[in-house]
Amino acid sequence: MNKTIGIFGGGQLGRMMAQAALPLNLECTFFESNADCPAAILGQVYSTEQDPNALQAFIESADVFSLEFENTPLADVDRLSQDKAIYPPRQALATAQNRLLEKELFQRLEIPVAPFRAVDSLESLQTAVAQLGLPIVLKTATGGYDGKGQFVLREAEQIDQAWQELGPAKSLIAESFVQFSREVSIIAVRGQDGEVKTWPLAENHHHHGILSHSIVPAPRSEALQPVAQDYITRLLNHLNYVGVLTLELFVTEQGLFANEMAPRVHNSGHWSIEGAVCSQFENHVRAVAGLPLGSTEVVRPTVMVNIIGQHPKSEDVLALNGAHLHLYNKSEREGRKLGHITLMPLNQSELTHLCRQLAEILPEPLALTQDITI
Ligand code: AMP
């Protein structure tokens, strides 16, 4: 029987999930406010803008559910009838939506995190600063992304300002500032039978708070891989998770510290479409549909570069040796992820050459100006 997967959200992640589902004869439908979303070309969109009762029609449209938007309202998930499952499970979603719950879970599973305190008043912020010392990163517990809803507190004089900016959110988390050398992420998938497969660590670079490029496998990370794999496996098993989970980590002199998890496919896993035997999108769809998982082995070291804000000329990108271009059918806007480019260089000198060419082609040069090593 062909299954239909109903996906909460219809952005580029939903689009790439549906692209992976198509060859498996699995259909996707989407629940999304914007009827003209990136995923629309691949399946029916149930749009709340067009129909206030779209949620009910969406629920009726599919056999099993998933999501590409981690802030999917829990109330919407709760409307699914008893006999329709959602993967990842509700508890994983609820935990990932709240930084405090998330950090508490990491602690319970003995996954190292920066010392943190819950903050819900100016007094509790003052106490947190006194206990943790400065600098600290103050974050809203819910709703923040790409560095939004954050304040880096370096001096005690900034306490009032930080509280004025973020206090209205009511529930905050104060974290010690982590002195990290690199940011990495690990992505893993768990099947309905409990099998876990993990991709290699990605080394992630940001530009103005947005992921600019990922290098996989993360260079000089052989010793970190089993540790990260152990941490994410603890989370997957504890949450009785099904589907793809991402864990973002800081590399420090004291080892890996967990920053946050995303209960979904992740931008730092886009490399896997060409760079792995089975991509994060295909394995997610396989898990949700109850199919066997595919190999997460790397085909070749891969660099994924985001296209942000403005499109380069497709002809220029495709003229680069071995480059793959993925466009999401989105209009240009500052800071918006419009697509990505995958490079699969044969060696370091080819990569250096490709990066230099790419830095000239991309309208916003990102952080590619310094050479990337694999
Ligand atoms: P987040 O929204 O938690 O992913 O944070 C966005 C970015 O802020 C991260 O990618 C880090 O570069 C930085 N950041 C977040 N938390 C901390 C921390 N506790 N210490 C240092 N940098 C942080």
mmCIF file of C-alpha atoms and ligand atoms in Angstrom:
data_model
loop_
_atom_site.group_PDB
_atom_site.id
_atom_site.type_symbol
_atom_site.label_atom_id
_atom_site.label_comp_id
_atom_site.label_asym_id
_atom_site.label_seq_id
_atom_site.Cartn_x
_atom_site.Cartn_y
_atom_site.Cartn_z
ATOM 1 C CA MET A 1 0.000 0.000 0.000
ATOM 2 C CA ASN A 2 1.313 3.447 -0.859
ATOM 3 C CA LYS A 3 1.439 5.704 2.135
ATOM 4 C CA THR A 4 0.873 9.423 2.220
ATOM 5 C CA ILE A 5 3.048 11.399 4.615
ATOM 6 C CA GLY A 6 1.541 14.611 5.957
ATOM 7 C CA ILE A 7 4.238 17.156 6.735
ATOM 8 C CA PHE A 8 3.763 20.115 9.081
ATOM 9 C CA GLY A 9 5.477 22.940 7.142
ATOM 10 C CA GLY A 10 6.123 23.324 3.424
ATOM 11 C CA GLY A 11 9.491 25.084 3.187
ATOM 12 C CA GLN A 12 12.675 23.819 1.588
ATOM 13 C CA LEU A 13 13.033 20.982 4.107
ATOM 14 C CA GLY A 14 9.572 19.679 3.219
ATOM 15 C CA ARG A 15 10.400 20.120 -0.451
ATOM 16 C CA MET A 16 13.561 18.009 -0.145
ATOM 17 C CA MET A 17 11.739 15.364 1.937
ATOM 18 C CA ALA A 18 9.108 15.074 -0.792
ATOM 19 C CA GLN A 19 11.824 14.870 -3.453
ATOM 20 C CA ALA A 20 13.270 11.899 -1.566
ATOM 21 C CA ALA A 21 9.824 10.322 -1.109
ATOM 22 C CA LEU A 22 8.900 10.423 -4.804
ATOM 23 C CA PRO A 23 11.063 7.499 -6.048
ATOM 24 C CA LEU A 24 9.703 5.366 -3.199
ATOM 25 C CA ASN A 25 6.150 5.985 -4.431
ATOM 26 C CA LEU A 26 5.366 7.817 -1.218
ATOM 27 C CA GLU A 27 3.215 10.894 -1.494
ATOM 28 C CA CYS A 28 3.494 13.996 0.667
ATOM 29 C CA THR A 29 0.951 16.614 1.666
ATOM 30 C CA PHE A 30 1.796 19.811 3.554
ATOM 31 C CA PHE A 31 0.230 22.007 6.219
ATOM 32 C CA GLU A 32 1.481 25.538 5.790
ATOM 33 C CA SER A 33 0.080 29.072 5.850
ATOM 34 C CA ASN A 34 1.529 30.051 2.462
ATOM 35 C CA ALA A 35 -0.104 28.099 -0.401
ATOM 36 C CA ASP A 36 2.765 29.080 -2.695
ATOM 37 C CA CYS A 37 5.471 27.535 -0.480
ATOM 38 C CA PRO A 38 8.645 25.794 -1.770
ATOM 39 C CA ALA A 39 7.098 22.324 -1.322
ATOM 40 C CA ALA A 40 3.893 23.190 -3.229
ATOM 41 C CA ILE A 41 5.108 21.747 -6.532
ATOM 42 C CA LEU A 42 5.497 18.315 -4.911
ATOM 43 C CA GLY A 43 2.174 17.783 -3.183
ATOM 44 C CA GLN A 44 -1.117 19.251 -1.996
ATOM 45 C CA VAL A 45 -0.752 22.186 0.390
ATOM 46 C CA TYR A 46 -3.441 22.637 3.040
ATOM 47 C CA SER A 47 -3.208 26.362 3.574
ATOM 48 C CA THR A 48 -4.662 28.109 6.577
ATOM 49 C CA GLU A 49 -4.618 31.353 4.589
ATOM 50 C CA GLN A 50 -7.061 29.859 2.109
ATOM 51 C CA ASP A 51 -9.152 27.686 4.409
ATOM 52 C CA PRO A 52 -9.567 28.151 8.164
ATOM 53 C CA ASN A 53 -10.455 24.432 8.472
ATOM 54 C CA ALA A 54 -7.371 23.331 6.557
ATOM 55 C CA LEU A 55 -5.957 21.417 9.547
ATOM 56 C CA GLN A 56 -8.820 18.912 9.552
ATOM 57 C CA ALA A 57 -8.526 18.356 5.795
ATOM 58 C CA PHE A 58 -4.744 17.947 6.156
ATOM 59 C CA ILE A 59 -5.199 15.343 8.904
ATOM 60 C CA GLU A 60 -7.569 13.409 6.675
ATOM 61 C CA SER A 61 -5.139 13.610 3.731
ATOM 62 C CA ALA A 62 -2.360 11.417 5.134
ATOM 63 C CA ASP A 63 -1.669 8.084 6.834
ATOM 64 C CA VAL A 64 1.318 9.123 8.920
ATOM 65 C CA PHE A 65 2.741 12.519 9.873
ATOM 66 C CA SER A 66 6.042 14.303 10.234
ATOM 67 C CA LEU A 67 7.294 17.857 10.359
ATOM 68 C CA GLU A 68 9.880 20.172 8.947
ATOM 69 C CA PHE A 69 9.059 23.087 11.245
ATOM 70 C CA GLU A 70 10.154 22.537 14.829
ATOM 71 C CA ASN A 71 7.818 25.176 16.190
ATOM 72 C CA THR A 72 4.807 23.238 14.911
ATOM 73 C CA PRO A 73 2.144 24.024 17.557
ATOM 74 C CA LEU A 74 1.649 21.076 19.919
ATOM 75 C CA ALA A 75 -2.085 21.815 19.824
ATOM 76 C CA ASP A 76 -2.061 21.041 16.078
ATOM 77 C CA VAL A 77 -0.208 17.781 16.694
ATOM 78 C CA ASP A 78 -2.762 16.893 19.378
ATOM 79 C CA ARG A 79 -5.535 17.098 16.800
ATOM 80 C CA LEU A 80 -4.218 13.973 15.085
ATOM 81 C CA SER A 81 -6.570 11.117 15.783
ATOM 82 C CA GLN A 82 -5.503 8.212 18.000
ATOM 83 C CA ASP A 83 -4.755 5.937 15.086
ATOM 84 C CA LYS A 84 -2.471 8.342 13.208
ATOM 85 C CA ALA A 85 1.149 8.574 14.304
ATOM 86 C CA ILE A 86 3.551 11.482 14.102
ATOM 87 C CA TYR A 87 7.304 10.967 13.867
ATOM 88 C CA PRO A 88 9.273 12.364 15.621
ATOM 89 C CA PRO A 89 7.095 11.791 18.699
ATOM 90 C CA ARG A 90 5.328 14.635 20.481
ATOM 91 C CA GLN A 91 7.664 14.513 23.494
ATOM 92 C CA ALA A 92 10.727 15.127 21.307
ATOM 93 C CA LEU A 93 8.982 18.095 19.724
ATOM 94 C CA ALA A 94 7.878 19.548 23.071
ATOM 95 C CA THR A 95 11.406 19.205 24.480
ATOM 96 C CA ALA A 96 13.107 20.763 21.459
ATOM 97 C CA GLN A 97 10.692 23.712 21.552
ATOM 98 C CA ASN A 98 11.912 24.768 24.986
ATOM 99 C CA ARG A 99 15.608 25.401 25.616
ATOM 100 C CA LEU A 100 15.216 24.785 29.345
ATOM 101 C CA LEU A 101 13.545 21.385 28.916
ATOM 102 C CA GLU A 102 16.139 20.551 26.290
ATOM 103 C CA LYS A 103 19.135 21.426 28.480
ATOM 104 C CA GLU A 104 17.602 19.581 31.440
ATOM 105 C CA LEU A 105 17.201 16.485 29.294
ATOM 106 C CA PHE A 106 20.824 16.711 28.129
ATOM 107 C CA GLN A 107 21.906 16.908 31.775
ATOM 108 C CA ARG A 108 19.762 13.945 32.777
ATOM 109 C CA LEU A 109 21.320 11.878 29.998
ATOM 110 C CA GLU A 110 24.804 13.034 31.097
ATOM 111 C CA ILE A 111 25.452 14.899 27.869
ATOM 112 C CA PRO A 112 27.736 17.823 28.811
ATOM 113 C CA VAL A 113 26.237 21.328 28.566
ATOM 114 C CA ALA A 114 27.402 24.791 29.609
ATOM 115 C CA PRO A 115 26.238 25.634 33.164
ATOM 116 C CA PHE A 116 22.827 27.320 32.933
ATOM 117 C CA ARG A 117 20.039 28.845 35.045
ATOM 118 C CA ALA A 118 16.368 29.464 34.404
ATOM 119 C CA VAL A 119 15.550 33.196 34.426
ATOM 120 C CA ASP A 120 12.066 34.674 34.822
ATOM 121 C CA SER A 121 12.706 37.992 36.569
ATOM 122 C CA LEU A 122 15.334 40.710 36.858
ATOM 123 C CA GLU A 123 16.274 39.284 40.272
ATOM 124 C CA SER A 124 16.782 35.787 38.913
ATOM 125 C CA LEU A 125 18.925 37.240 36.111
ATOM 126 C CA GLN A 126 21.078 39.003 38.710
ATOM 127 C CA THR A 127 21.403 35.763 40.660
ATOM 128 C CA ALA A 128 22.324 33.852 37.489
ATOM 129 C CA VAL A 129 25.054 36.402 36.690
ATOM 130 C CA ALA A 130 26.380 36.153 40.255
ATOM 131 C CA GLN A 131 26.419 32.343 40.135
ATOM 132 C CA LEU A 132 27.623 31.744 36.577
ATOM 133 C CA GLY A 133 29.933 34.746 36.202
ATOM 134 C CA LEU A 134 30.312 36.734 32.975
ATOM 135 C CA PRO A 135 30.070 36.504 30.040
ATOM 136 C CA ILE A 136 26.749 34.727 29.712
ATOM 137 C CA VAL A 137 24.393 34.189 26.809
ATOM 138 C CA LEU A 138 20.794 35.007 27.687
ATOM 139 C CA LYS A 139 18.231 33.313 25.425
ATOM 140 C CA THR A 140 14.464 33.126 25.253
ATOM 141 C CA ALA A 141 13.407 29.602 26.214
ATOM 142 C CA THR A 142 11.027 29.361 23.260
ATOM 143 C CA GLY A 143 10.776 30.783 19.777
ATOM 144 C CA GLY A 144 14.392 31.833 19.071
ATOM 145 C CA TYR A 145 16.295 30.699 15.976
ATOM 146 C CA ASP A 146 19.465 31.641 14.033
ATOM 147 C CA GLY A 147 20.744 33.638 17.012
ATOM 148 C CA LYS A 148 17.496 35.668 17.366
ATOM 149 C CA GLY A 149 16.121 36.134 20.885
ATOM 150 C CA GLN A 150 19.636 36.207 22.358
ATOM 151 C CA PHE A 151 21.753 38.685 24.269
ATOM 152 C CA VAL A 152 25.441 38.224 25.088
ATOM 153 C CA LEU A 153 25.994 39.790 28.493
ATOM 154 C CA ARG A 154 29.641 40.758 28.952
ATOM 155 C CA GLU A 155 29.422 43.336 31.742
ATOM 156 C CA ALA A 156 27.201 43.683 34.792
ATOM 157 C CA GLU A 157 26.085 47.134 33.531
ATOM 158 C CA GLN A 158 24.247 45.377 30.673
ATOM 159 C CA ILE A 159 21.919 43.414 32.974
ATOM 160 C CA ASP A 160 19.086 45.979 32.841
ATOM 161 C CA GLN A 161 19.352 46.342 29.059
ATOM 162 C CA ALA A 162 19.341 42.559 28.542
ATOM 163 C CA TRP A 163 16.296 42.235 30.773
ATOM 164 C CA GLN A 164 14.482 45.042 28.924
ATOM 165 C CA GLU A 165 15.146 43.365 25.563
ATOM 166 C CA LEU A 166 14.354 39.769 26.431
ATOM 167 C CA GLY A 167 12.387 40.016 29.687
ATOM 168 C CA PRO A 168 8.992 40.305 27.975
ATOM 169 C CA ALA A 169 9.458 36.704 26.780
ATOM 170 C CA LYS A 170 8.948 35.713 30.485
ATOM 171 C CA SER A 171 10.869 32.443 30.316
ATOM 172 C CA LEU A 172 14.601 32.735 29.637
ATOM 173 C CA ILE A 173 17.739 30.673 30.017
ATOM 174 C CA ALA A 174 21.111 32.111 31.038
ATOM 175 C CA GLU A 175 24.068 30.023 29.873
ATOM 176 C CA SER A 176 27.765 30.409 30.558
ATOM 177 C CA PHE A 177 29.546 31.594 27.446
ATOM 178 C CA VAL A 178 31.333 28.600 25.930
ATOM 179 C CA GLN A 179 34.880 29.216 24.681
ATOM 180 C CA PHE A 180 34.646 26.928 21.679
ATOM 181 C CA SER A 181 37.092 26.383 18.846
ATOM 182 C CA ARG A 182 34.553 25.018 16.371
ATOM 183 C CA GLU A 183 30.846 24.326 15.954
ATOM 184 C CA VAL A 184 29.835 20.884 14.725
ATOM 185 C CA SER A 185 26.613 18.939 14.351
ATOM 186 C CA ILE A 186 25.757 15.285 14.303
ATOM 187 C CA ILE A 187 22.730 13.921 12.476
ATOM 188 C CA ALA A 188 21.287 10.472 13.112
ATOM 189 C CA VAL A 189 18.190 8.550 12.141
ATOM 190 C CA ARG A 190 16.247 5.965 14.147
ATOM 191 C CA GLY A 191 13.865 3.510 12.507
ATOM 192 C CA GLN A 192 10.583 2.192 13.874
ATOM 193 C CA ASP A 193 12.427 -0.990 14.905
ATOM 194 C CA GLY A 194 14.929 1.036 16.974
ATOM 195 C CA GLU A 195 17.845 0.766 14.539
ATOM 196 C CA VAL A 196 20.113 3.852 14.688
ATOM 197 C CA LYS A 197 22.396 5.118 11.920
ATOM 198 C CA THR A 198 24.615 8.185 12.160
ATOM 199 C CA TRP A 199 26.242 10.421 9.551
ATOM 200 C CA PRO A 200 29.717 11.847 10.180
ATOM 201 C CA LEU A 201 30.051 15.110 12.088
ATOM 202 C CA ALA A 202 29.655 18.287 10.041
ATOM 203 C CA GLU A 203 31.816 21.325 10.800
ATOM 204 C CA ASN A 204 29.588 24.380 10.530
ATOM 205 C CA HIS A 205 30.516 27.983 9.740
ATOM 206 C CA HIS A 206 28.160 30.909 10.211
ATOM 207 C CA HIS A 207 27.863 34.354 8.655
ATOM 208 C CA HIS A 208 25.782 36.972 10.484
ATOM 209 C CA GLY A 209 24.314 34.158 12.621
ATOM 210 C CA ILE A 210 23.170 32.049 9.641
ATOM 211 C CA LEU A 211 24.805 28.806 8.496
ATOM 212 C CA SER A 212 27.092 29.684 5.617
ATOM 213 C CA HIS A 213 28.769 26.362 4.892
ATOM 214 C CA SER A 214 29.322 22.868 6.280
ATOM 215 C CA ILE A 215 32.292 20.572 5.747
ATOM 216 C CA VAL A 216 31.755 16.807 6.053
ATOM 217 C CA PRO A 217 33.356 14.812 7.529
ATOM 218 C CA ALA A 218 34.391 17.549 9.968
ATOM 219 C CA PRO A 219 38.191 17.693 9.665
ATOM 220 C CA ARG A 220 40.314 16.495 12.614
ATOM 221 C CA SER A 221 37.296 14.922 14.319
ATOM 222 C CA GLU A 222 37.984 11.186 14.381
ATOM 223 C CA ALA A 223 38.116 11.200 18.197
ATOM 224 C CA LEU A 224 34.947 13.295 18.510
ATOM 225 C CA GLN A 225 32.775 11.134 16.240
ATOM 226 C CA PRO A 226 32.183 8.216 18.664
ATOM 227 C CA VAL A 227 31.466 10.631 21.516
ATOM 228 C CA ALA A 228 28.907 12.613 19.499
ATOM 229 C CA GLN A 229 27.412 9.366 18.221
ATOM 230 C CA ASP A 230 26.998 8.136 21.795
ATOM 231 C CA TYR A 231 25.275 11.393 22.860
ATOM 232 C CA ILE A 232 22.771 11.433 20.019
ATOM 233 C CA THR A 233 22.028 7.728 20.456
ATOM 234 C CA ARG A 234 21.173 8.360 24.125
ATOM 235 C CA LEU A 235 18.692 11.034 23.023
ATOM 236 C CA LEU A 236 17.163 8.905 20.274
ATOM 237 C CA ASN A 237 16.634 5.901 22.537
ATOM 238 C CA HIS A 238 15.400 7.919 25.502
ATOM 239 C CA LEU A 239 12.815 9.722 23.367
ATOM 240 C CA ASN A 240 11.834 6.522 21.541
ATOM 241 C CA TYR A 241 12.495 8.655 18.514
ATOM 242 C CA VAL A 242 11.644 7.808 14.914
ATOM 243 C CA GLY A 243 13.137 9.851 12.065
ATOM 244 C CA VAL A 244 16.084 12.214 11.770
ATOM 245 C CA LEU A 245 17.441 14.123 14.771
ATOM 246 C CA THR A 246 20.188 16.763 14.760
ATOM 247 C CA LEU A 247 22.417 17.695 17.690
ATOM 248 C CA GLU A 248 24.483 20.886 17.552
ATOM 249 C CA LEU A 249 27.678 20.825 19.580
ATOM 250 C CA PHE A 250 30.564 23.073 20.552
ATOM 251 C CA VAL A 251 34.124 21.727 20.378
ATOM 252 C CA THR A 252 36.034 22.927 23.450
ATOM 253 C CA GLU A 253 39.285 22.045 25.204
ATOM 254 C CA GLN A 254 37.167 20.069 27.690
ATOM 255 C CA GLY A 255 35.473 18.080 24.909
ATOM 256 C CA LEU A 256 32.045 18.399 23.280
ATOM 257 C CA PHE A 257 29.253 20.521 24.799
ATOM 258 C CA ALA A 258 25.700 20.160 23.490
ATOM 259 C CA ASN A 259 24.063 23.412 22.408
ATOM 260 C CA GLU A 260 20.691 22.380 21.018
ATOM 261 C CA MET A 261 18.828 19.682 19.163
ATOM 262 C CA ALA A 262 16.543 19.968 16.162
ATOM 263 C CA PRO A 263 13.857 17.270 15.868
ATOM 264 C CA ARG A 264 14.099 17.246 12.096
ATOM 265 C CA VAL A 265 16.297 17.182 9.038
ATOM 266 C CA HIS A 266 18.816 20.008 9.223
ATOM 267 C CA ASN A 267 20.624 22.474 6.981
ATOM 268 C CA SER A 268 23.978 20.979 8.048
ATOM 269 C CA GLY A 269 22.796 17.678 6.521
ATOM 270 C CA HIS A 270 22.014 18.944 3.019
ATOM 271 C CA TRP A 271 25.443 17.711 1.892
ATOM 272 C CA SER A 272 24.122 14.142 2.268
ATOM 273 C CA ILE A 273 21.898 14.365 -0.846
ATOM 274 C CA GLU A 274 24.968 13.749 -2.991
ATOM 275 C CA GLY A 275 27.647 13.139 -0.356
ATOM 276 C CA ALA A 276 26.174 10.091 1.431
ATOM 277 C CA VAL A 277 24.887 6.758 0.176
ATOM 278 C CA CYS A 278 21.469 7.609 1.662
ATOM 279 C CA SER A 279 20.590 11.239 2.414
ATOM 280 C CA GLN A 280 19.041 12.594 5.602
ATOM 281 C CA PHE A 281 15.846 13.249 3.625
ATOM 282 C CA GLU A 282 15.524 9.731 2.249
ATOM 283 C CA ASN A 283 16.321 8.109 5.578
ATOM 284 C CA HIS A 284 13.834 10.350 7.364
ATOM 285 C CA VAL A 285 11.118 9.400 4.907
ATOM 286 C CA ARG A 286 12.084 5.724 5.180
ATOM 287 C CA ALA A 287 11.854 5.868 8.976
ATOM 288 C CA VAL A 288 8.498 7.663 8.956
ATOM 289 C CA ALA A 289 7.087 5.162 6.462
ATOM 290 C CA GLY A 290 8.396 2.191 8.476
ATOM 291 C CA LEU A 291 10.905 1.120 5.800
ATOM 292 C CA PRO A 292 14.464 -0.182 6.358
ATOM 293 C CA LEU A 293 17.108 2.534 6.757
ATOM 294 C CA GLY A 294 19.802 3.147 4.144
ATOM 295 C CA SER A 295 23.554 3.414 4.588
ATOM 296 C CA THR A 296 24.813 6.718 6.021
ATOM 297 C CA GLU A 297 28.316 6.188 4.638
ATOM 298 C CA VAL A 298 30.079 9.082 2.952
ATOM 299 C CA VAL A 299 30.663 8.842 -0.786
ATOM 300 C CA ARG A 300 33.303 11.606 -0.780
ATOM 301 C CA PRO A 301 34.262 14.534 1.468
ATOM 302 C CA THR A 302 31.683 17.200 0.729
ATOM 303 C CA VAL A 303 31.272 20.940 1.233
ATOM 304 C CA MET A 304 27.776 22.448 1.288
ATOM 305 C CA VAL A 305 27.474 26.197 0.726
ATOM 306 C CA ASN A 306 24.239 28.067 1.397
ATOM 307 C CA ILE A 307 22.846 30.619 -1.047
ATOM 308 C CA ILE A 308 21.619 33.448 1.152
ATOM 309 C CA GLY A 309 19.724 36.631 0.234
ATOM 310 C CA GLN A 310 20.451 36.782 -3.489
ATOM 311 C CA HIS A 311 20.677 34.185 -6.245
ATOM 312 C CA PRO A 312 23.926 33.685 -8.119
ATOM 313 C CA LYS A 313 23.657 32.996 -11.857
ATOM 314 C CA SER A 314 22.819 29.293 -12.201
ATOM 315 C CA GLU A 315 25.087 29.075 -15.283
ATOM 316 C CA ASP A 316 28.052 30.246 -13.214
ATOM 317 C CA VAL A 317 27.455 27.693 -10.452
ATOM 318 C CA LEU A 318 26.879 24.802 -12.840
ATOM 319 C CA ALA A 319 30.069 25.624 -14.721
ATOM 320 C CA LEU A 320 32.051 24.688 -11.597
ATOM 321 C CA ASN A 321 33.476 21.205 -11.840
ATOM 322 C CA GLY A 322 31.223 18.708 -10.029
ATOM 323 C CA ALA A 323 29.012 21.344 -8.371
ATOM 324 C CA HIS A 324 25.355 20.530 -7.646
ATOM 325 C CA LEU A 325 22.815 23.337 -7.380
ATOM 326 C CA HIS A 326 19.628 23.134 -5.298
ATOM 327 C CA LEU A 327 17.214 26.069 -5.532
ATOM 328 C CA TYR A 328 14.168 26.304 -3.290
ATOM 329 C CA ASN A 329 11.950 28.510 -5.493
ATOM 330 C CA LYS A 330 11.993 31.377 -2.983
ATOM 331 C CA SER A 331 12.110 35.098 -3.674
ATOM 332 C CA GLU A 332 15.178 37.083 -2.684
ATOM 333 C CA ARG A 333 15.295 38.731 0.728
ATOM 334 C CA GLU A 334 18.201 39.682 2.933
ATOM 335 C CA GLY A 335 19.290 36.807 5.163
ATOM 336 C CA ARG A 336 16.908 34.303 3.529
ATOM 337 C CA LYS A 337 18.104 30.808 2.592
ATOM 338 C CA LEU A 338 17.350 30.489 -1.132
ATOM 339 C CA GLY A 339 19.246 27.350 -2.032
ATOM 340 C CA HIS A 340 22.517 25.520 -1.593
ATOM 341 C CA ILE A 341 25.478 24.297 -3.577
ATOM 342 C CA THR A 342 27.221 20.986 -2.994
ATOM 343 C CA LEU A 343 30.886 20.602 -3.872
ATOM 344 C CA MET A 344 32.511 17.183 -3.926
ATOM 345 C CA PRO A 345 36.171 17.930 -4.636
ATOM 346 C CA LEU A 346 38.595 15.117 -5.417
ATOM 347 C CA ASN A 347 41.344 16.670 -3.313
ATOM 348 C CA GLN A 348 42.338 19.748 -1.321
ATOM 349 C CA SER A 349 43.756 21.682 -4.255
ATOM 350 C CA GLU A 350 40.540 21.239 -6.255
ATOM 351 C CA LEU A 351 38.522 22.398 -3.241
ATOM 352 C CA THR A 352 40.654 25.496 -2.760
ATOM 353 C CA HIS A 353 40.224 26.353 -6.432
ATOM 354 C CA LEU A 354 36.444 25.740 -6.341
ATOM 355 C CA CYS A 355 35.992 27.875 -3.215
ATOM 356 C CA ARG A 356 37.829 30.785 -4.781
ATOM 357 C CA GLN A 357 35.676 30.534 -7.893
ATOM 358 C CA LEU A 358 32.528 30.268 -5.775
ATOM 359 C CA ALA A 359 33.445 33.286 -3.653
ATOM 360 C CA GLU A 360 33.456 35.361 -6.847
ATOM 361 C CA ILE A 361 30.150 33.982 -8.107
ATOM 362 C CA LEU A 362 28.111 34.346 -4.927
ATOM 363 C CA PRO A 363 26.484 37.779 -4.558
ATOM 364 C CA GLU A 364 27.173 37.686 -0.826
ATOM 365 C CA PRO A 365 30.673 36.268 -0.389
ATOM 366 C CA LEU A 366 29.827 34.534 2.912
ATOM 367 C CA ALA A 367 32.811 33.276 4.853
ATOM 368 C CA LEU A 368 34.315 31.551 1.849
ATOM 369 C CA THR A 369 37.068 34.068 1.457
ATOM 370 C CA GLN A 370 39.346 32.113 3.748
ATOM 371 C CA ASP A 371 40.233 28.739 2.322
ATOM 372 C CA ILE A 372 38.367 25.682 3.517
ATOM 373 C CA THR A 373 40.254 22.533 4.338
ATOM 374 C CA ILE A 374 38.976 18.983 4.184
HETATM 375 P P1 AMP B 1 21.540 28.936 19.127
HETATM 376 O O1 AMP B 1 20.347 29.719 18.709
HETATM 377 O O2 AMP B 1 21.463 28.386 20.506
HETATM 378 O O3 AMP B 1 21.909 27.880 18.096
HETATM 379 O O4 AMP B 1 22.774 29.953 19.120
HETATM 380 C C1 AMP B 1 23.187 30.625 17.957
HETATM 381 C C2 AMP B 1 24.703 30.795 17.993
HETATM 382 O O5 AMP B 1 25.085 31.560 19.129
HETATM 383 C C3 AMP B 1 25.460 29.480 18.112
HETATM 384 O O6 AMP B 1 25.651 28.892 16.836
HETATM 385 C C4 AMP B 1 26.764 29.951 18.737
HETATM 386 O O7 AMP B 1 27.628 30.481 17.768
HETATM 387 C C5 AMP B 1 26.311 31.068 19.661
HETATM 388 N N1 AMP B 1 26.070 30.568 21.026
HETATM 389 C C6 AMP B 1 24.912 30.045 21.502
HETATM 390 N N2 AMP B 1 25.020 29.676 22.782
HETATM 391 C C7 AMP B 1 26.285 29.971 23.163
HETATM 392 C C8 AMP B 1 27.031 29.834 24.388
HETATM 393 N N3 AMP B 1 26.480 29.335 25.506
HETATM 394 N N4 AMP B 1 28.330 30.230 24.380
HETATM 395 C C9 AMP B 1 28.889 30.762 23.273
HETATM 396 N N5 AMP B 1 28.243 30.932 22.106
HETATM 397 C C10 AMP B 1 26.965 30.547 22.044
#
